Coordinates of C-alpha atoms and ligand atoms in Angstrom, one line a residue:
M53 CA -9.3 0.2 -10.1
E54 CA -5.5 0.0 -10.2
K55 CA -4.0 -3.4 -11.0
L56 CA -2.8 -4.5 -7.6
N57 CA -0.5 -7.5 -8.0
P58 CA 2.1 -6.9 -5.3
F59 CA 4.8 -8.7 -7.2
E60 CA 4.3 -6.4 -10.2
V61 CA 4.4 -3.5 -7.8
T62 CA 7.9 -4.6 -6.5
Q63 CA 9.1 -5.0 -10.1
R64 CA 7.9 -1.6 -11.0
Q65 CA 9.6 -0.1 -8.0
L66 CA 12.8 -1.9 -8.9
D67 CA 12.6 -0.8 -12.5
E68 CA 12.4 2.8 -11.3
C69 CA 15.4 2.3 -9.1
A70 CA 17.3 0.7 -12.1
R71 CA 16.5 3.8 -14.1
I72 CA 17.7 6.2 -11.4
L73 CA 20.9 4.1 -10.9
K74 CA 21.4 3.4 -14.6
L75 CA 21.7 -0.2 -13.5
D76 CA 23.4 -2.6 -15.8
P77 CA 20.5 -4.5 -17.7
D78 CA 21.9 -7.9 -16.9
V79 CA 22.1 -7.1 -13.2
H80 CA 18.6 -5.6 -13.4
A81 CA 17.2 -8.8 -15.0
I82 CA 18.7 -11.0 -12.2
L83 CA 17.2 -8.8 -9.5
R84 CA 13.7 -8.7 -11.1
V85 CA 12.9 -12.3 -10.2
P86 CA 13.2 -14.7 -7.3
A87 CA 16.2 -17.0 -7.2
R88 CA 14.3 -20.0 -6.0
E89 CA 10.8 -21.0 -5.0
L90 CA 9.2 -24.0 -3.5
H91 CA 5.5 -24.9 -3.7
V92 CA 4.2 -27.6 -1.3
S93 CA 1.0 -29.4 -0.6
L94 CA 0.4 -30.0 3.1
P95 CA -2.1 -32.8 4.1
V96 CA -3.2 -32.0 7.6
R97 CA -5.5 -34.1 9.9
M98 CA -8.3 -31.8 11.1
D99 CA -10.0 -32.2 14.5
D100 CA -13.0 -33.9 12.9
G101 CA -10.8 -36.7 11.5
S102 CA -10.8 -35.5 7.9
I103 CA -7.7 -34.6 6.0
K104 CA -7.4 -31.1 4.5
V105 CA -4.7 -30.3 1.9
F106 CA -3.2 -26.8 2.3
Q107 CA -1.0 -25.1 -0.2
G108 CA 2.2 -23.5 1.0
F109 CA 5.1 -21.6 -0.5
R110 CA 8.7 -20.5 0.4
V111 CA 10.4 -18.1 -1.9
Q112 CA 14.1 -17.2 -1.6
Y113 CA 14.6 -14.1 -3.5
N114 CA 18.3 -13.3 -3.3
D115 CA 21.0 -14.7 -1.0
V116 CA 24.1 -12.8 -2.3
K117 CA 24.5 -11.1 1.1
G118 CA 23.9 -14.1 3.3
P119 CA 21.3 -16.7 4.2
T120 CA 17.8 -15.6 3.2
K121 CA 15.5 -14.3 5.9
G122 CA 11.8 -13.6 6.1
G123 CA 8.5 -14.4 7.8
I124 CA 5.7 -16.9 7.2
R125 CA 2.2 -15.7 6.6
F126 CA -0.9 -17.8 7.3
H127 CA -3.6 -16.1 5.3
P128 CA -6.7 -17.1 3.3
D129 CA -5.8 -14.7 0.5
E130 CA -2.1 -15.7 0.3
T131 CA -0.8 -16.0 -3.3
I132 CA 2.5 -16.9 -4.7
D133 CA 2.8 -13.4 -6.1
T134 CA 2.3 -11.9 -2.6
V135 CA 5.0 -14.2 -1.3
R136 CA 7.4 -13.2 -4.1
A137 CA 6.8 -9.5 -3.5
L138 CA 7.4 -9.9 0.2
A139 CA 10.6 -11.9 -0.4
A140 CA 11.8 -9.1 -2.7
W141 CA 11.1 -6.5 0.0
M142 CA 12.9 -8.7 2.6
T143 CA 16.0 -8.6 0.3
W144 CA 15.9 -4.8 0.1
K145 CA 15.1 -4.5 3.8
C146 CA 18.0 -6.6 5.0
A147 CA 20.4 -4.8 2.7
L148 CA 19.1 -1.4 3.8
L149 CA 19.7 -2.3 7.5
D150 CA 23.1 -3.7 6.6
L151 CA 22.3 -7.1 7.9
P152 CA 24.4 -10.0 6.6
L153 CA 21.2 -11.6 5.2
G154 CA 19.3 -12.1 2.0
G155 CA 15.5 -12.0 1.5
A156 CA 12.9 -14.7 1.6
K157 CA 9.2 -15.2 2.5
G158 CA 6.8 -18.0 3.2
G159 CA 3.1 -18.4 3.1
V160 CA 0.3 -20.9 3.6
I161 CA -3.2 -20.5 2.3
C162 CA -5.3 -21.0 5.4
N163 CA -7.6 -19.2 7.8
P164 CA -6.0 -19.5 11.2
K165 CA -9.1 -17.8 12.7
E166 CA -11.1 -20.8 11.9
M167 CA -8.6 -23.4 13.1
S168 CA -8.1 -24.9 16.5
Q169 CA -4.7 -24.7 18.2
S170 CA -4.0 -28.4 17.6
E171 CA -4.9 -28.0 13.9
L172 CA -2.5 -25.0 13.7
E173 CA 0.2 -27.0 15.3
R174 CA -0.2 -29.9 12.9
L175 CA -0.2 -27.4 9.9
S176 CA 3.0 -25.7 11.3
R177 CA 4.8 -29.0 11.6
A178 CA 3.6 -30.2 8.2
Y179 CA 5.0 -27.0 6.6
I180 CA 8.4 -27.5 8.2
Q181 CA 8.4 -31.2 7.2
A182 CA 7.7 -30.1 3.6
I183 CA 10.4 -27.3 3.4
Y184 CA 13.0 -28.9 5.7
Q185 CA 15.6 -29.4 3.0
F186 CA 15.1 -25.8 1.8
I187 CA 15.8 -24.0 5.1
G188 CA 18.5 -24.0 7.8
Q189 CA 20.3 -21.5 10.0
D190 CA 22.9 -20.9 7.3
K191 CA 20.5 -21.2 4.4
D192 CA 17.1 -19.6 5.1
I193 CA 15.6 -18.6 8.4
P194 CA 11.8 -18.1 8.7
A195 CA 10.1 -15.9 11.3
P196 CA 6.6 -14.6 12.1
D197 CA 4.5 -12.5 9.9
V198 CA 0.7 -11.8 9.4
Y199 CA -1.3 -14.4 11.6
T200 CA 1.7 -16.3 12.8
N201 CA 3.2 -15.9 16.3
P202 CA 5.9 -17.0 18.7
Q203 CA 4.0 -20.2 19.6
I204 CA 3.9 -21.2 15.9
M205 CA 7.6 -20.4 15.7
A206 CA 8.3 -22.7 18.7
W207 CA 6.5 -25.6 17.0
M208 CA 8.3 -25.0 13.8
M209 CA 11.7 -24.8 15.5
D210 CA 10.9 -28.0 17.4
E211 CA 9.9 -29.8 14.3
Y212 CA 13.0 -28.8 12.5
S213 CA 15.2 -29.8 15.5
K214 CA 13.5 -33.2 15.8
I215 CA 14.1 -34.0 12.1
A216 CA 17.7 -32.7 12.4
G217 CA 18.2 -34.8 15.6
K218 CA 19.6 -31.8 17.5
N219 CA 18.5 -28.4 18.8
Q220 CA 18.6 -25.9 16.0
F221 CA 17.3 -22.7 17.7
G222 CA 18.8 -20.5 15.1
V223 CA 16.7 -21.9 12.2
I224 CA 13.6 -19.8 13.2
T225 CA 13.4 -16.4 14.8
G226 CA 10.5 -14.7 16.7
K227 CA 10.5 -17.6 19.1
P228 CA 9.2 -17.3 22.7
L229 CA 11.8 -16.2 25.2
S230 CA 12.2 -19.5 27.0
V231 CA 13.1 -21.4 23.8
G232 CA 15.8 -19.2 22.3
G233 CA 13.8 -16.0 21.6
S234 CA 15.3 -12.6 22.0
A235 CA 14.3 -9.9 24.5
G236 CA 12.5 -7.1 22.6
R237 CA 11.5 -9.2 19.6
G238 CA 7.7 -9.0 20.5
D239 CA 7.4 -5.3 19.8
A240 CA 10.4 -4.9 17.6
T241 CA 8.6 -4.1 14.3
A242 CA 6.6 -1.3 15.8
R243 CA 9.4 0.0 18.0
G244 CA 11.8 0.2 15.1
G245 CA 9.1 2.1 13.2
V246 CA 8.5 4.5 16.1
Y247 CA 12.3 5.3 16.2
T248 CA 12.0 6.3 12.5
I249 CA 8.9 8.3 13.2
R250 CA 10.8 10.2 16.0
E251 CA 13.5 11.1 13.4
A252 CA 11.0 12.0 10.7
A253 CA 9.1 14.3 13.1
K254 CA 12.3 16.2 13.7
E255 CA 12.9 16.4 10.0
C256 CA 9.3 17.7 9.4
G257 CA 9.3 20.1 12.4
I258 CA 6.6 18.2 14.2
D259 CA 6.4 18.2 18.0
V260 CA 5.6 14.6 18.8
K261 CA 4.1 15.5 22.1
K262 CA 1.4 17.4 20.3
A263 CA 1.1 15.0 17.4
T264 CA -2.0 12.9 16.6
V265 CA -1.8 9.4 15.3
A266 CA -4.1 7.0 13.4
V267 CA -3.2 3.3 13.1
Q268 CA -4.8 0.9 10.6
G269 CA -4.6 -2.7 11.8
Y270 CA -4.4 -3.9 15.4
G271 CA -2.4 -7.0 15.2
N272 CA 1.1 -7.2 16.7
A273 CA 2.5 -4.3 14.7
G274 CA -0.5 -2.1 14.9
Y275 CA -1.1 -2.5 18.6
Y276 CA 2.5 -1.8 19.6
A277 CA 2.6 1.1 17.2
A278 CA -0.3 2.7 19.0
Y279 CA 1.1 1.8 22.4
L280 CA 4.7 3.0 21.7
T281 CA 3.8 6.2 19.8
K282 CA 1.9 7.2 23.0
S283 CA 4.3 5.8 25.6
L284 CA 7.6 6.5 24.0
L285 CA 6.9 9.7 22.0
G286 CA 3.9 11.1 23.9
C287 CA 1.6 11.3 20.8
K288 CA -2.2 11.1 21.0
V289 CA -3.6 8.1 19.3
V290 CA -7.0 9.2 18.0
A291 CA -8.0 6.3 15.8
V292 CA -7.3 2.6 15.3
S293 CA -8.9 -0.1 13.2
D294 CA -8.8 -3.8 12.4
S295 CA -10.4 -5.9 9.6
K296 CA -13.9 -5.4 11.1
G297 CA -13.7 -1.5 11.2
G298 CA -12.3 1.4 13.2
I299 CA -12.8 3.6 16.2
F300 CA -12.1 7.3 16.7
S301 CA -11.7 9.4 19.8
K302 CA -10.8 13.1 19.7
E303 CA -9.6 12.9 23.3
G304 CA -7.3 10.0 22.5
L305 CA -7.4 6.2 23.1
V306 CA -5.7 4.1 25.7
P307 CA -4.1 1.4 23.5
E308 CA -3.9 -1.2 26.2
A309 CA -7.6 -0.9 27.0
V310 CA -8.5 -1.2 23.3
R311 CA -6.3 -4.3 23.1
E312 CA -8.2 -5.9 26.0
H313 CA -11.5 -5.0 24.4
K314 CA -10.3 -6.7 21.2
A315 CA -9.1 -9.8 23.1
N316 CA -12.6 -10.1 24.7
T317 CA -14.7 -9.3 21.6
T318 CA -12.4 -10.2 18.7
S319 CA -12.4 -6.6 17.4
V320 CA -11.6 -3.0 18.3
I321 CA -15.1 -1.9 17.1
N322 CA -17.7 -0.8 19.6
F323 CA -15.0 0.3 22.1
P324 CA -16.9 2.5 24.6
N325 CA -17.0 6.3 24.1
T326 CA -15.7 6.2 20.6
K327 CA -17.1 7.0 17.2
S328 CA -17.2 4.2 14.6
I329 CA -15.3 4.8 11.4
S330 CA -14.4 2.7 8.4
N331 CA -10.9 1.7 7.5
E332 CA -11.2 4.0 4.5
E333 CA -12.2 6.9 6.7
L334 CA -9.3 6.2 9.0
L335 CA -6.7 6.6 6.3
E336 CA -8.1 10.0 5.3
L337 CA -8.3 11.5 8.9
E338 CA -6.8 14.8 9.7
V339 CA -3.8 13.5 11.7
D340 CA -0.1 14.2 11.9
I341 CA 1.0 10.6 11.6
L342 CA -0.7 7.8 9.7
I343 CA 0.5 4.3 10.3
P344 CA -0.8 1.5 8.0
A345 CA -0.1 -1.7 9.8
A346 CA -2.3 -4.3 8.0
L347 CA -2.1 -5.5 4.5
E348 CA -0.9 -4.4 1.0
N349 CA -2.4 -1.8 -1.4
V350 CA -4.5 0.2 0.9
I351 CA -3.3 3.6 -0.3
T352 CA -4.0 3.8 -4.0
K353 CA -4.4 6.6 -6.5
N354 CA -8.1 6.8 -5.5
N355 CA -7.5 7.8 -1.8
A356 CA -3.9 9.2 -2.0
P357 CA -5.2 12.7 -2.9
N358 CA -7.2 12.7 0.4
I359 CA -4.4 11.7 2.7
K360 CA -4.0 14.6 5.2
A361 CA -1.2 13.1 7.4
K362 CA 2.1 14.8 7.3
I363 CA 4.0 11.6 8.0
L364 CA 3.0 8.2 6.5
A365 CA 4.8 5.5 8.4
E366 CA 4.4 2.3 6.5
L367 CA 4.6 -0.4 9.2
S368 CA 2.9 -3.0 6.9
N369 CA 4.6 -4.3 3.8
G370 CA 3.5 -2.7 0.5
P371 CA 0.6 -0.5 1.7
T372 CA 1.1 2.1 -1.0
T373 CA 0.8 1.6 -4.8
P374 CA 3.3 3.3 -7.2
E375 CA 0.6 5.7 -8.5
A376 CA -0.3 6.7 -4.9
D377 CA 3.4 7.3 -4.2
D378 CA 3.7 10.0 -6.9
I379 CA 0.6 11.7 -5.5
L380 CA 1.9 11.6 -1.9
Y381 CA 5.3 13.0 -3.0
K382 CA 3.7 15.8 -4.9
N383 CA 1.5 16.6 -1.9
G384 CA 4.5 16.8 0.4
V385 CA 3.6 13.8 2.6
H386 CA 6.8 12.5 4.2
V387 CA 6.7 8.8 3.6
I388 CA 8.8 6.4 5.7
P389 CA 8.8 3.5 3.2
D390 CA 7.8 0.0 4.3
F391 CA 11.1 -1.8 4.1
L392 CA 12.7 1.0 6.2
C393 CA 9.8 1.6 8.6
N394 CA 9.1 -2.0 9.5
A395 CA 12.7 -3.3 9.5
G396 CA 12.8 -3.4 13.3
G397 CA 11.3 -6.9 13.2
V398 CA 14.0 -8.5 11.1
T399 CA 16.7 -6.5 12.8
V400 CA 15.9 -8.0 16.2
S401 CA 15.4 -11.4 14.4
Y402 CA 19.0 -11.0 13.3
F403 CA 20.0 -10.2 16.9
E404 CA 18.1 -13.3 17.9
M405 CA 20.2 -15.4 15.5
V406 CA 23.4 -13.9 16.8
Q407 CA 22.3 -14.7 20.4
N408 CA 21.4 -18.3 19.4
F409 CA 24.8 -18.8 17.8
Y410 CA 26.6 -17.4 20.8
M411 CA 24.3 -19.0 23.4
Y412 CA 24.5 -15.8 25.3
Y413 CA 21.5 -13.6 25.7
W414 CA 21.2 -9.8 25.9
D415 CA 18.8 -7.9 28.1
E416 CA 16.0 -5.8 26.7
K417 CA 17.8 -2.5 27.2
E418 CA 20.7 -3.7 25.1
V419 CA 18.4 -4.9 22.3
H420 CA 16.5 -1.5 22.3
E421 CA 19.7 0.5 22.1
R422 CA 21.1 -1.6 19.3
L423 CA 17.8 -1.4 17.4
D424 CA 17.6 2.3 17.9
K425 CA 21.1 2.8 16.5
K426 CA 20.4 0.7 13.4
M427 CA 17.0 2.2 12.7
T428 CA 18.2 5.8 13.2
F429 CA 21.2 5.3 11.0
A430 CA 19.1 3.6 8.2
Y431 CA 16.5 6.4 8.4
H432 CA 19.2 9.1 8.0
S433 CA 21.0 7.2 5.2
V434 CA 17.7 7.2 3.2
L435 CA 16.9 10.8 4.0
N436 CA 20.3 11.9 2.9
T437 CA 20.1 9.9 -0.3
S438 CA 16.7 11.4 -1.0
K439 CA 18.0 14.9 -0.6
K440 CA 21.2 14.3 -2.5
Y441 CA 19.5 12.8 -5.6
N442 CA 16.2 14.7 -5.2
I443 CA 14.2 11.5 -5.2
N444 CA 11.4 10.4 -2.9
M445 CA 12.1 8.4 0.3
R446 CA 11.0 5.1 -1.3
Q447 CA 13.3 5.6 -4.3
A448 CA 16.1 6.6 -1.9
A449 CA 15.6 3.4 0.1
Y450 CA 15.7 1.3 -3.1
V451 CA 18.9 3.1 -4.3
T452 CA 20.6 2.5 -1.0
A453 CA 19.6 -1.2 -0.7
V454 CA 20.0 -2.2 -4.3
R455 CA 23.5 -0.7 -4.5
R456 CA 24.6 -2.9 -1.6
V457 CA 23.1 -6.0 -3.2
V458 CA 24.8 -5.2 -6.5
E459 CA 28.1 -4.6 -4.9
A460 CA 28.0 -8.0 -3.3
M461 CA 27.0 -9.6 -6.6
V462 CA 30.0 -8.0 -8.3
L463 CA 32.4 -9.0 -5.5
R464 CA 31.2 -12.6 -5.5
G465 CA 31.6 -12.7 -9.3
W466 CA 28.0 -13.2 -10.1
V467 CA 28.1 -10.4 -12.6
R468 CA 30.9 -8.6 -14.4
G469 CA 32.7 -5.8 -12.6
R470 CA 30.5 -3.1 -14.2
L471 CA 28.0 -1.9 -11.6
Y472 CA 26.1 0.6 -13.7
A473 CA 25.6 0.9 -17.4
D474 CA 27.5 4.3 -17.5
S475 CA 30.4 3.3 -15.2
Ligands
LIG747 N1 7.9 -10.7 8.9 C1 8.8 -9.6 9.3 C2 9.1 -8.7 8.1 O1 8.3 -8.6 7.2 C3 10.0 -10.1 10.1 C4 10.9 -11.0 9.3 C5 12.0 -11.7 10.1 O2 12.1 -11.4 11.3 O3 12.7 -12.5 9.5 O4 10.0 -8.0 8.2

């Protein structure tokens, strides 16, 4: 089994980028670790009257390009190293999309599936009370991630505003529309990914209307990925899965119907007229486009040789380990790396902040057009860099993003005016 600490994975990816860029060792050392992290204990009154103490984190990785930004995960397996890794990826993601933001991430160790709505509300408010001093619309702006949603963002924004004594809509993004949310934020992560898939298909000579798709994970990102690859691009979605297992249909699935089935039964499994498959089998299906949209480290050196997809669109953060990366590259799989593919979420979060500050809101069409422009531009920047330097798409994404962060560090005087060791 490969060692699968996600923070070590991000460090190894950065080390490789540093090698390619011949990055100055001092700059490299700064970028290898988070700037700040906060660990909090959250006593929460449960519905049965008892108090349960939850552990939470907020990591601000690098804020040289602006206030830090990144989601909050509520997950039973959350660890500080996962949060560190995700905060690092947010730094590269915001830089790659040229957003005036740094990277951060938050997490609380809990199982939202076993908590009532009122327990979740108390936990969300407790988390904001604990990190209040650490965040702010010009400091650090949280958002949703795995198992957090617009309702949770509304509670968090409300708690922050109450403590501040004034409405502070811009402190949290991914809010519901009626309390300062942005049109188009709900499906933004998947939609941004689908725009990059459209561009990648052109690059790979794939006719999207004839392409087959498999999606691992059926939360917000996974569902909309299935729905939008079908409705926007005309692909056939032949397999989807969630944590309980997967389903396959040669004829193609109707993503909305599968979502309804999951809402009624808690899972996509046992959807009528489909074949049951495991998550592992889904990843190895003979499809044109594979979209991991769940958790980290699902494509490893063990299953990478069996991946048959032509395009791997990483909608989740960190689905592929470094060893797997090398194998995929050798096998000619076109990888749209995570912090490019899933950047649509934070991009529309940034649009949400802009609208909050201006108190003027755009319609959905405007959000989609602006998102398409940013994602398409970012995809082609990465593709061109990968061709120019003969490096894989992930390395190209790192090179593009890290250069921008380093440039800002030099301009702000954080490091000497020597970007790279040989310059
Ligand atoms: N959690 C999302 C991500 O990983 C969105 C972050 C945000 O909107 O700030 O990119």
